[in-house]
Amino acid sequence: MHRVRRALRRVVATPLDRWRQRDLPVLSVVVPVYNGAEHLDEALRSIRRQDYRRIDVVVIDDGSTDGSLAIARRHARADRRLTVLSQPNAGVGAARRAAVAAATGTYLTFVDADDTVTRGGIRAAMDGLSRSGSDLAVMPYQRLERTGIKPPAPWIRALHARPATHTSLSERPDVLVNAIACAKIFRRSFWDAQALEFPEVLLAGDQIVTARAYRDADGIDITSVVAYSWRRMDSSISQGQVTAQAVHARFDAIDAVLELLEDLPDVRAERALQYLRYNVPNSTLKLERADDAYLDALFERVPRVVGAAPADRYAAEVPAQHRVLNTLLAARDRDAVWRFVQAEGMQPEMHPSGQEPAGLTVYLPGWGVDDVPPEAYVLTDEQTVAKAIVREVRHEGADLVLDVAAWFGNVELEQPTLTVKTDGDLVDVVHGGQPYVVTSRQGAQRRYAGSAWVVTLHGAGRRAPGTLTVTLRDRSRSGTVTARIPRS
């Protein structure tokens, strides 16, 4: 009965919402598709069902051979807000440009054919733009995987945890981390005035367009309502390619963005640091399955980005394993790079650590042997934060017994203590059990000795909390973290 009522409300609400929104500006939604039949129906359904009704959807088929065009036309017959174009295969950049030329809305957004939009995210951003007058809104996105919805990367969550209205790139350079073309709404007059368009070769090309838009916008709205679900596809243009050509394409985009920011030196330095923390590792991690030609490309390209970052923040914020590898790349030490990679140097959690004159040091392959300064092996604060998980839950009468693992990242525990925050429940905390185990990509294991705890919440068996907040202490180190309690 509830499902029937919800369905009836949707049937009634759709024309009513359209009538209520009849005076709102039109948002053009550009959807390029090439052999996207597997997910296109889901994408178009999500666009048609989302809450901002004043839309002009332009679907452009880029020479598909799998029935995508028929799917698009079926949706267009059912909803007059959709227009379908087709062209011989010319690439996603050309398809987007052709669709933009046909779009008629006051605002413009892009949705890829294998992604979806949420119910309320676009409406929230459009409402904000009508109040702020900004040229651009940047919206949070989430990952859409085979196992369900996953949160985005931590830096995307951090950006959108601090929403802003009519801000600027100088005020919020962190906005550059949201670099995909989608999950943005552009004022069309701004798009045209700046002659924004997507390049022919699109590998990492989205970030050039978004960087220009951020730089030149008269007002940027950073929103907090998730608007976009980005499907992680193995065949994605920007993911998975392990070739020297792919390295050069990615770094061409990086160089182009840094050049765009030449007149904003503080922003440029911030963007270089972002690249070294979040983007360059995507290329260097692929060394585990790369060849010498790929490595030669990294020899050429990585040091220039390192040189653009502020040295003090580079040392404090870029993880130790990347600083060590970047040093070897700058020295063009081919043998040392391959030894480092093959010995799991890119996985610091697999290696011991200890206090050295330079600081808390992770003993990565080559430490004390390779020509790398000791400071490069020093762990960042972010690499040593407290972590905790609830591994198992069981009921013993009225009590709830939790198997908890708590540890500091990349740090050997010596004399740890664990404190549990509760809402009045009596708590027993006992140190012991199976330690937390990390497994490397190659299958090796490392046990974090002293990380296991048994936490008993007396009387909580019938009203189990959803999370557990613990404080881990070990000598001078402490940290508080919240762990989800799985349903038993």
PDB file of C-alpha atoms in Angstrom, residues 128-402:
ATOM      1  CA  GLY A 128      21.421  28.312  -4.706  1.00  0.00           C
ATOM      2  CA  LEU A 129      22.467  29.800  -8.045  1.00  0.00           C
ATOM      3  CA  SER A 130      19.208  31.738  -8.281  1.00  0.00           C
ATOM      4  CA  ARG A 131      20.035  33.384  -4.956  1.00  0.00           C
ATOM      5  CA  SER A 132      23.794  33.861  -5.381  1.00  0.00           C
ATOM      6  CA  GLY A 133      24.042  34.919  -9.013  1.00  0.00           C
ATOM      7  CA  SER A 134      27.238  32.871  -9.308  1.00  0.00           C
ATOM      8  CA  ASP A 135      28.547  31.675 -12.660  1.00  0.00           C
ATOM      9  CA  LEU A 136      29.190  28.159 -11.459  1.00  0.00           C
ATOM     10  CA  ALA A 137      28.016  25.584  -8.931  1.00  0.00           C
ATOM     11  CA  VAL A 138      30.166  22.606  -7.985  1.00  0.00           C
ATOM     12  CA  MET A 139      28.318  19.666  -6.459  1.00  0.00           C
ATOM     13  CA  PRO A 140      29.356  16.614  -4.431  1.00  0.00           C
ATOM     14  CA  TYR A 141      29.439  13.253  -6.159  1.00  0.00           C
ATOM     15  CA  GLN A 142      29.536   9.680  -4.955  1.00  0.00           C
ATOM     16  CA  ARG A 143      30.841   6.465  -6.497  1.00  0.00           C
ATOM     17  CA  LEU A 144      28.508   3.957  -8.094  1.00  0.00           C
ATOM     18  CA  GLU A 145      30.020   0.477  -7.959  1.00  0.00           C
ATOM     19  CA  ARG A 146      28.707  -3.014  -8.583  1.00  0.00           C
ATOM     20  CA  THR A 147      28.322  -3.527  -4.842  1.00  0.00           C
ATOM     21  CA  GLY A 148      26.373  -0.293  -4.341  1.00  0.00           C
ATOM     22  CA  ILE A 149      26.890   3.388  -3.568  1.00  0.00           C
ATOM     23  CA  LYS A 150      30.279   4.279  -2.074  1.00  0.00           C
ATOM     24  CA  PRO A 151      31.478   7.627  -0.703  1.00  0.00           C
ATOM     25  CA  PRO A 152      33.881   9.655  -2.821  1.00  0.00           C
ATOM     26  CA  ALA A 153      37.532  10.229  -2.000  1.00  0.00           C
ATOM     27  CA  PRO A 154      38.241  11.957   1.337  1.00  0.00           C
ATOM     28  CA  TRP A 155      39.329  15.173  -0.378  1.00  0.00           C
ATOM     29  CA  ILE A 156      35.964  15.461  -2.151  1.00  0.00           C
ATOM     30  CA  ARG A 157      34.161  14.924   1.151  1.00  0.00           C
ATOM     31  CA  ALA A 158      36.358  17.530   2.834  1.00  0.00           C
ATOM     32  CA  LEU A 159      35.669  20.110   0.108  1.00  0.00           C
ATOM     33  CA  HIS A 160      31.897  19.787   0.273  1.00  0.00           C
ATOM     34  CA  ALA A 161      31.816  19.626   4.071  1.00  0.00           C
ATOM     35  CA  ARG A 162      32.533  23.377   3.847  1.00  0.00           C
ATOM     36  CA  PRO A 163      29.855  24.732   1.480  1.00  0.00           C
ATOM     37  CA  ALA A 164      30.210  28.296   0.224  1.00  0.00           C
ATOM     38  CA  THR A 165      28.192  30.836  -1.743  1.00  0.00           C
ATOM     39  CA  HIS A 166      29.650  33.156  -4.390  1.00  0.00           C
ATOM     40  CA  THR A 167      33.209  32.337  -3.379  1.00  0.00           C
ATOM     41  CA  SER A 168      36.288  32.519  -5.613  1.00  0.00           C
ATOM     42  CA  LEU A 169      39.230  30.343  -6.559  1.00  0.00           C
ATOM     43  CA  SER A 170      41.588  32.547  -4.549  1.00  0.00           C
ATOM     44  CA  GLU A 171      39.422  32.105  -1.458  1.00  0.00           C
ATOM     45  CA  ARG A 172      38.836  28.374  -1.954  1.00  0.00           C
ATOM     46  CA  PRO A 173      41.651  26.787  -4.001  1.00  0.00           C
ATOM     47  CA  ASP A 174      40.573  23.423  -2.600  1.00  0.00           C
ATOM     48  CA  VAL A 175      37.680  23.527  -5.088  1.00  0.00           C
ATOM     49  CA  LEU A 176      40.160  22.406  -7.759  1.00  0.00           C
ATOM     50  CA  VAL A 177      40.079  18.843  -6.414  1.00  0.00           C
ATOM     51  CA  ASN A 178      36.581  18.461  -7.888  1.00  0.00           C
ATOM     52  CA  ALA A 179      37.926  18.421 -11.424  1.00  0.00           C
ATOM     53  CA  ILE A 180      35.524  16.226 -13.382  1.00  0.00           C
ATOM     54  CA  ALA A 181      33.318  17.913 -15.984  1.00  0.00           C
ATOM     55  CA  CYS A 182      30.188  16.445 -14.443  1.00  0.00           C
ATOM     56  CA  ALA A 183      28.721  17.498 -11.081  1.00  0.00           C
ATOM     57  CA  LYS A 184      28.939  21.139 -12.215  1.00  0.00           C
ATOM     58  CA  ILE A 185      26.315  23.648 -13.317  1.00  0.00           C
ATOM     59  CA  PHE A 186      27.560  26.475 -15.545  1.00  0.00           C
ATOM     60  CA  ARG A 187      25.712  29.660 -16.356  1.00  0.00           C
ATOM     61  CA  ARG A 188      25.428  29.431 -20.140  1.00  0.00           C
ATOM     62  CA  SER A 189      26.283  33.101 -20.712  1.00  0.00           C
ATOM     63  CA  PHE A 190      29.491  32.537 -18.723  1.00  0.00           C
ATOM     64  CA  TRP A 191      30.307  29.367 -20.681  1.00  0.00           C
ATOM     65  CA  ASP A 192      29.936  31.216 -23.977  1.00  0.00           C
ATOM     66  CA  ALA A 193      31.744  34.389 -22.876  1.00  0.00           C
ATOM     67  CA  GLN A 194      34.793  32.368 -21.801  1.00  0.00           C
ATOM     68  CA  ALA A 195      34.625  30.192 -24.945  1.00  0.00           C
ATOM     69  CA  LEU A 196      34.800  27.064 -22.815  1.00  0.00           C
ATOM     70  CA  GLU A 197      34.870  23.781 -24.714  1.00  0.00           C
ATOM     71  CA  PHE A 198      36.209  20.278 -24.344  1.00  0.00           C
ATOM     72  CA  PRO A 199      39.407  19.296 -26.174  1.00  0.00           C
ATOM     73  CA  GLU A 200      39.591  16.685 -28.916  1.00  0.00           C
ATOM     74  CA  VAL A 201      41.815  14.435 -26.809  1.00  0.00           C
ATOM     75  CA  LEU A 202      40.006  14.037 -23.516  1.00  0.00           C
ATOM     76  CA  LEU A 203      42.328  11.918 -21.355  1.00  0.00           C
ATOM     77  CA  ALA A 204      42.377  14.081 -18.193  1.00  0.00           C
ATOM     78  CA  GLY A 205      41.100  16.970 -20.319  1.00  0.00           C
ATOM     79  CA  ASP A 206      38.107  17.669 -18.066  1.00  0.00           C
ATOM     80  CA  GLN A 207      40.365  19.280 -15.497  1.00  0.00           C
ATOM     81  CA  ILE A 208      41.561  21.919 -17.984  1.00  0.00           C
ATOM     82  CA  VAL A 209      37.983  23.034 -18.614  1.00  0.00           C
ATOM     83  CA  THR A 210      37.057  23.078 -14.936  1.00  0.00           C
ATOM     84  CA  ALA A 211      40.263  24.909 -13.954  1.00  0.00           C
ATOM     85  CA  ARG A 212      39.522  27.655 -16.489  1.00  0.00           C
ATOM     86  CA  ALA A 213      35.967  27.903 -15.214  1.00  0.00           C
ATOM     87  CA  TYR A 214      37.069  28.141 -11.580  1.00  0.00           C
ATOM     88  CA  ARG A 215      39.679  30.759 -12.452  1.00  0.00           C
ATOM     89  CA  ASP A 216      37.363  33.001 -14.462  1.00  0.00           C
ATOM     90  CA  ALA A 217      34.022  32.587 -12.684  1.00  0.00           C
ATOM     91  CA  ASP A 218      32.328  35.550 -11.065  1.00  0.00           C
ATOM     92  CA  GLY A 219      31.222  33.546  -8.073  1.00  0.00           C
ATOM     93  CA  ILE A 220      31.425  29.822  -7.312  1.00  0.00           C
ATOM     94  CA  ASP A 221      28.844  28.011  -5.205  1.00  0.00           C
ATOM     95  CA  ILE A 222      30.189  24.941  -3.384  1.00  0.00           C
ATOM     96  CA  THR A 223      27.174  22.837  -2.466  1.00  0.00           C
ATOM     97  CA  SER A 224      26.710  20.084   0.103  1.00  0.00           C
ATOM     98  CA  VAL A 225      23.863  17.976  -1.349  1.00  0.00           C
ATOM     99  CA  VAL A 226      25.175  14.974  -3.297  1.00  0.00           C
ATOM    100  CA  ALA A 227      24.048  15.416  -6.897  1.00  0.00           C
ATOM    101  CA  TYR A 228      25.920  12.897  -9.001  1.00  0.00           C
ATOM    102  CA  SER A 229      26.729   9.184  -8.927  1.00  0.00           C
ATOM    103  CA  TRP A 230      29.895   8.432 -10.868  1.00  0.00           C
ATOM    104  CA  ARG A 231      30.189   4.846 -12.043  1.00  0.00           C
ATOM    105  CA  ARG A 232      33.666   3.450 -11.704  1.00  0.00           C
ATOM    106  CA  MET A 233      34.279   1.664 -14.995  1.00  0.00           C
ATOM    107  CA  ASP A 234      37.419  -0.315 -15.855  1.00  0.00           C
ATOM    108  CA  SER A 235      37.182   1.099 -19.376  1.00  0.00           C
ATOM    109  CA  SER A 236      36.960   4.732 -18.241  1.00  0.00           C
ATOM    110  CA  ILE A 237      38.997   7.105 -20.392  1.00  0.00           C
ATOM    111  CA  SER A 238      40.996   8.411 -17.433  1.00  0.00           C
ATOM    112  CA  GLN A 239      41.472   5.130 -15.557  1.00  0.00           C
ATOM    113  CA  GLY A 240      43.625   2.079 -16.001  1.00  0.00           C
ATOM    114  CA  GLN A 241      45.884   2.930 -18.943  1.00  0.00           C
ATOM    115  CA  VAL A 242      49.464   1.802 -18.279  1.00  0.00           C
ATOM    116  CA  THR A 243      51.320   3.308 -21.231  1.00  0.00           C
ATOM    117  CA  ALA A 244      53.872   6.065 -21.662  1.00  0.00           C
ATOM    118  CA  GLN A 245      51.367   7.826 -23.905  1.00  0.00           C
ATOM    119  CA  ALA A 246      48.819   7.873 -21.072  1.00  0.00           C
ATOM    120  CA  VAL A 247      51.423   9.330 -18.686  1.00  0.00           C
ATOM    121  CA  HIS A 248      52.222  12.149 -21.086  1.00  0.00           C
ATOM    122  CA  ALA A 249      48.519  12.864 -21.678  1.00  0.00           C
ATOM    123  CA  ARG A 250      47.822  13.097 -17.945  1.00  0.00           C
ATOM    124  CA  PHE A 251      50.835  15.284 -17.287  1.00  0.00           C
ATOM    125  CA  ASP A 252      50.093  17.458 -20.321  1.00  0.00           C
ATOM    126  CA  ALA A 253      46.801  18.262 -18.589  1.00  0.00           C
ATOM    127  CA  ILE A 254      48.606  18.924 -15.294  1.00  0.00           C
ATOM    128  CA  ASP A 255      51.088  21.252 -16.998  1.00  0.00           C
ATOM    129  CA  ALA A 256      48.254  23.039 -18.803  1.00  0.00           C
ATOM    130  CA  VAL A 257      46.373  23.658 -15.562  1.00  0.00           C
ATOM    131  CA  LEU A 258      49.474  24.920 -13.759  1.00  0.00           C
ATOM    132  CA  GLU A 259      50.107  27.260 -16.691  1.00  0.00           C
ATOM    133  CA  LEU A 260      46.520  28.537 -16.458  1.00  0.00           C
ATOM    134  CA  LEU A 261      47.197  29.442 -12.836  1.00  0.00           C
ATOM    135  CA  GLU A 262      50.470  31.323 -13.419  1.00  0.00           C
ATOM    136  CA  ASP A 263      48.898  34.646 -12.370  1.00  0.00           C
ATOM    137  CA  LEU A 264      47.646  33.105  -9.118  1.00  0.00           C
ATOM    138  CA  PRO A 265      50.888  31.788  -7.575  1.00  0.00           C
ATOM    139  CA  ASP A 266      49.356  30.696  -4.270  1.00  0.00           C
ATOM    140  CA  VAL A 267      46.581  28.826  -6.057  1.00  0.00           C
ATOM    141  CA  ARG A 268      49.092  27.292  -8.466  1.00  0.00           C
ATOM    142  CA  ALA A 269      51.220  26.034  -5.577  1.00  0.00           C
ATOM    143  CA  GLU A 270      48.127  24.586  -3.907  1.00  0.00           C
ATOM    144  CA  ARG A 271      47.103  22.812  -7.100  1.00  0.00           C
ATOM    145  CA  ALA A 272      50.584  21.335  -7.545  1.00  0.00           C
ATOM    146  CA  LEU A 273      50.366  19.982  -4.012  1.00  0.00           C
ATOM    147  CA  GLN A 274      46.927  18.519  -4.736  1.00  0.00           C
ATOM    148  CA  TYR A 275      48.318  16.780  -7.805  1.00  0.00           C
ATOM    149  CA  LEU A 276      51.175  15.282  -5.797  1.00  0.00           C
ATOM    150  CA  ARG A 277      48.837  14.024  -3.087  1.00  0.00           C
ATOM    151  CA  TYR A 278      45.914  12.772  -5.142  1.00  0.00           C
ATOM    152  CA  ASN A 279      46.710  12.486  -8.864  1.00  0.00           C
ATOM    153  CA  VAL A 280      50.388  11.720  -9.433  1.00  0.00           C
ATOM    154  CA  PRO A 281      50.124   8.600  -7.216  1.00  0.00           C
ATOM    155  CA  ASN A 282      47.541   7.236  -9.673  1.00  0.00           C
ATOM    156  CA  SER A 283      50.353   7.164 -12.225  1.00  0.00           C
ATOM    157  CA  THR A 284      53.214   6.058  -9.985  1.00  0.00           C
ATOM    158  CA  LEU A 285      51.224   3.222  -8.409  1.00  0.00           C
ATOM    159  CA  LYS A 286      50.847   1.720 -11.877  1.00  0.00           C
ATOM    160  CA  LEU A 287      54.596   1.058 -11.874  1.00  0.00           C
ATOM    161  CA  GLU A 288      53.680  -2.266 -10.271  1.00  0.00           C
ATOM    162  CA  ARG A 289      52.512  -3.379 -13.754  1.00  0.00           C
ATOM    163  CA  ALA A 290      54.461  -1.031 -16.047  1.00  0.00           C
ATOM    164  CA  ASP A 291      57.543  -1.217 -18.274  1.00  0.00           C
ATOM    165  CA  ASP A 292      60.682   0.870 -18.815  1.00  0.00           C
ATOM    166  CA  ALA A 293      58.972   3.178 -21.322  1.00  0.00           C
ATOM    167  CA  TYR A 294      56.353   4.044 -18.708  1.00  0.00           C
ATOM    168  CA  LEU A 295      59.107   4.710 -16.167  1.00  0.00           C
ATOM    169  CA  ASP A 296      60.981   6.927 -18.642  1.00  0.00           C
ATOM    170  CA  ALA A 297      57.859   9.074 -18.983  1.00  0.00           C
ATOM    171  CA  LEU A 298      57.667   9.460 -15.196  1.00  0.00           C
ATOM    172  CA  PHE A 299      61.379  10.396 -15.078  1.00  0.00           C
ATOM    173  CA  GLU A 300      60.563  13.267 -17.403  1.00  0.00           C
ATOM    174  CA  ARG A 301      57.280  14.498 -15.966  1.00  0.00           C
ATOM    175  CA  VAL A 302      57.079  14.033 -12.173  1.00  0.00           C
ATOM    176  CA  PRO A 303      60.002  16.266 -11.058  1.00  0.00           C
ATOM    177  CA  ARG A 304      58.434  19.338 -12.710  1.00  0.00           C
ATOM    178  CA  VAL A 305      55.305  18.984 -10.608  1.00  0.00           C
ATOM    179  CA  VAL A 306      57.351  18.490  -7.434  1.00  0.00           C
ATOM    180  CA  GLY A 307      59.213  21.698  -8.246  1.00  0.00           C
ATOM    181  CA  ALA A 308      55.931  23.628  -8.418  1.00  0.00           C
ATOM    182  CA  ALA A 309      54.850  22.678  -4.878  1.00  0.00           C
ATOM    183  CA  PRO A 310      55.876  24.566  -1.711  1.00  0.00           C
ATOM    184  CA  ALA A 311      58.726  22.579  -0.154  1.00  0.00           C
ATOM    185  CA  ASP A 312      57.526  22.814   3.447  1.00  0.00           C
ATOM    186  CA  ARG A 313      54.009  21.618   2.705  1.00  0.00           C
ATOM    187  CA  TYR A 314      55.311  18.970   0.311  1.00  0.00           C
ATOM    188  CA  ALA A 315      57.355  17.483   3.150  1.00  0.00           C
ATOM    189  CA  ALA A 316      54.487  17.727   5.643  1.00  0.00           C
ATOM    190  CA  GLU A 317      51.568  16.564   3.489  1.00  0.00           C
ATOM    191  CA  VAL A 318      52.724  14.233   0.704  1.00  0.00           C
ATOM    192  CA  PRO A 319      52.989  10.670   2.078  1.00  0.00           C
ATOM    193  CA  ALA A 320      56.462   9.306   2.709  1.00  0.00           C
ATOM    194  CA  GLN A 321      56.360   6.554   0.078  1.00  0.00           C
ATOM    195  CA  HIS A 322      55.566   9.089  -2.648  1.00  0.00           C
ATOM    196  CA  ARG A 323      58.321  11.484  -1.537  1.00  0.00           C
ATOM    197  CA  VAL A 324      60.840   8.635  -1.595  1.00  0.00           C
ATOM    198  CA  LEU A 325      59.756   7.472  -5.041  1.00  0.00           C
ATOM    199  CA  ASN A 326      59.683  11.035  -6.382  1.00  0.00           C
ATOM    200  CA  THR A 327      63.281  11.461  -5.195  1.00  0.00           C
ATOM    201  CA  LEU A 328      64.329   8.321  -7.066  1.00  0.00           C
ATOM    202  CA  LEU A 329      62.470   9.522 -10.162  1.00  0.00           C
ATOM    203  CA  ALA A 330      64.255  12.882 -10.022  1.00  0.00           C
ATOM    204  CA  ALA A 331      67.584  11.027  -9.835  1.00  0.00           C
ATOM    205  CA  ARG A 332      66.527   8.792 -12.769  1.00  0.00           C
ATOM    206  CA  ASP A 333      67.728   5.822 -10.732  1.00  0.00           C
ATOM    207  CA  ARG A 334      66.070   3.067 -12.732  1.00  0.00           C
ATOM    208  CA  ASP A 335      67.393   0.125 -10.707  1.00  0.00           C
ATOM    209  CA  ALA A 336      66.456   1.735  -7.389  1.00  0.00           C
ATOM    210  CA  VAL A 337      62.934   2.493  -8.613  1.00  0.00           C
ATOM    211  CA  TRP A 338      62.298  -1.082  -9.689  1.00  0.00           C
ATOM    212  CA  ARG A 339      63.737  -2.457  -6.427  1.00  0.00           C
ATOM    213  CA  PHE A 340      61.525  -0.075  -4.457  1.00  0.00           C
ATOM    214  CA  VAL A 341      58.381  -1.015  -6.372  1.00  0.00           C
ATOM    215  CA  GLN A 342      59.011  -4.768  -6.376  1.00  0.00           C
ATOM    216  CA  ALA A 343      59.685  -4.760  -2.610  1.00  0.00           C
ATOM    217  CA  GLU A 344      56.261  -3.176  -1.952  1.00  0.00           C
ATOM    218  CA  GLY A 345      57.701   0.247  -1.254  1.00  0.00           C
ATOM    219  CA  MET A 346      54.437   1.885  -2.309  1.00  0.00           C
ATOM    220  CA  GLN A 347      52.687   0.151   0.605  1.00  0.00           C
ATOM    221  CA  PRO A 348      54.120   1.696   3.795  1.00  0.00           C
ATOM    222  CA  GLU A 349      51.655  -0.212   5.968  1.00  0.00           C
ATOM    223  CA  MET A 350      53.689  -3.342   5.173  1.00  0.00           C
ATOM    224  CA  HIS A 351      56.921  -1.974   6.654  1.00  0.00           C
ATOM    225  CA  PRO A 352      58.074  -1.284  10.229  1.00  0.00           C
ATOM    226  CA  SER A 353      58.619   2.203  11.570  1.00  0.00           C
ATOM    227  CA  GLY A 354      60.659   3.814  14.317  1.00  0.00           C
ATOM    228  CA  GLN A 355      61.899   7.069  15.744  1.00  0.00           C
ATOM    229  CA  GLU A 356      64.937   8.557  13.990  1.00  0.00           C
ATOM    230  CA  PRO A 357      66.610  11.989  14.292  1.00  0.00           C
ATOM    231  CA  ALA A 358      64.605  13.191  11.284  1.00  0.00           C
ATOM    232  CA  GLY A 359      61.298  12.086  12.848  1.00  0.00           C
ATOM    233  CA  LEU A 360      58.991   9.068  12.922  1.00  0.00           C
ATOM    234  CA  THR A 361      60.408   7.054  10.035  1.00  0.00           C
ATOM    235  CA  VAL A 362      58.990   4.228   7.959  1.00  0.00           C
ATOM    236  CA  TYR A 363      61.716   1.817   6.902  1.00  0.00           C
ATOM    237  CA  LEU A 364      60.828   1.489   3.249  1.00  0.00           C
ATOM    238  CA  PRO A 365      63.003  -0.500   0.822  1.00  0.00           C
ATOM    239  CA  GLY A 366      66.297   1.329   0.269  1.00  0.00           C
ATOM    240  CA  TRP A 367      66.308   3.159   3.600  1.00  0.00           C
ATOM    241  CA  GLY A 368      69.914   3.780   4.582  1.00  0.00           C
ATOM    242  CA  VAL A 369      71.117   2.466   1.209  1.00  0.00           C
ATOM    243  CA  ASP A 370      69.660   4.547  -1.625  1.00  0.00           C
ATOM    244  CA  ASP A 371      70.692   8.162  -2.121  1.00  0.00           C
ATOM    245  CA  VAL A 372      67.521   9.540  -0.548  1.00  0.00           C
ATOM    246  CA  PRO A 373      67.562  12.030   2.361  1.00  0.00           C
ATOM    247  CA  PRO A 374      66.280  10.624   5.682  1.00  0.00           C
ATOM    248  CA  GLU A 375      63.570  13.295   5.793  1.00  0.00           C
ATOM    249  CA  ALA A 376      61.850  11.680   2.808  1.00  0.00           C
ATOM    250  CA  TYR A 377      61.079   8.590   4.905  1.00  0.00           C
ATOM    251  CA  VAL A 378      59.366  10.555   7.691  1.00  0.00           C
ATOM    252  CA  LEU A 379      55.668   9.757   7.988  1.00  0.00           C
ATOM    253  CA  THR A 380      53.158  12.584   7.717  1.00  0.00           C
ATOM    254  CA  ASP A 381      50.674  13.216  10.518  1.00  0.00           C
ATOM    255  CA  GLU A 382      47.909  11.949   8.242  1.00  0.00           C
ATOM    256  CA  GLN A 383      49.708   8.627   7.861  1.00  0.00           C
ATOM    257  CA  THR A 384      49.727   7.970  11.612  1.00  0.00           C
ATOM    258  CA  VAL A 385      46.141   8.771  12.621  1.00  0.00           C
ATOM    259  CA  ALA A 386      44.179   6.447  14.882  1.00  0.00           C
ATOM    260  CA  LYS A 387      42.036   3.835  13.151  1.00  0.00           C
ATOM    261  CA  ALA A 388      39.458   1.407  14.475  1.00  0.00           C
ATOM    262  CA  ILE A 389      37.023  -1.181  13.179  1.00  0.00           C
ATOM    263  CA  VAL A 390      34.464  -3.407  14.870  1.00  0.00           C
ATOM    264  CA  ARG A 391      35.169  -6.822  13.398  1.00  0.00           C
ATOM    265  CA  GLU A 392      32.548  -8.937  15.122  1.00  0.00           C
ATOM    266  CA  VAL A 393      29.446  -8.472  17.254  1.00  0.00           C
ATOM    267  CA  ARG A 394      27.846 -11.052  19.506  1.00  0.00           C
ATOM    268  CA  HIS A 395      25.115 -10.994  22.148  1.00  0.00           C
ATOM    269  CA  GLU A 396      25.726 -12.545  25.552  1.00  0.00           C
ATOM    270  CA  GLY A 397      22.485 -12.238  27.459  1.00  0.00           C
ATOM    271  CA  ALA A 398      21.790  -8.530  27.927  1.00  0.00           C
ATOM    272  CA  ASP A 399      25.354  -7.592  26.980  1.00  0.00           C
ATOM    273  CA  LEU A 400      26.856  -6.659  23.634  1.00  0.00           C
ATOM    274  CA  VAL A 401      30.384  -7.977  23.074  1.00  0.00           C
ATOM    275  CA  LEU A 402      32.482  -6.373  20.349  1.00  0.00           C
TER     276      LEU A 402
END
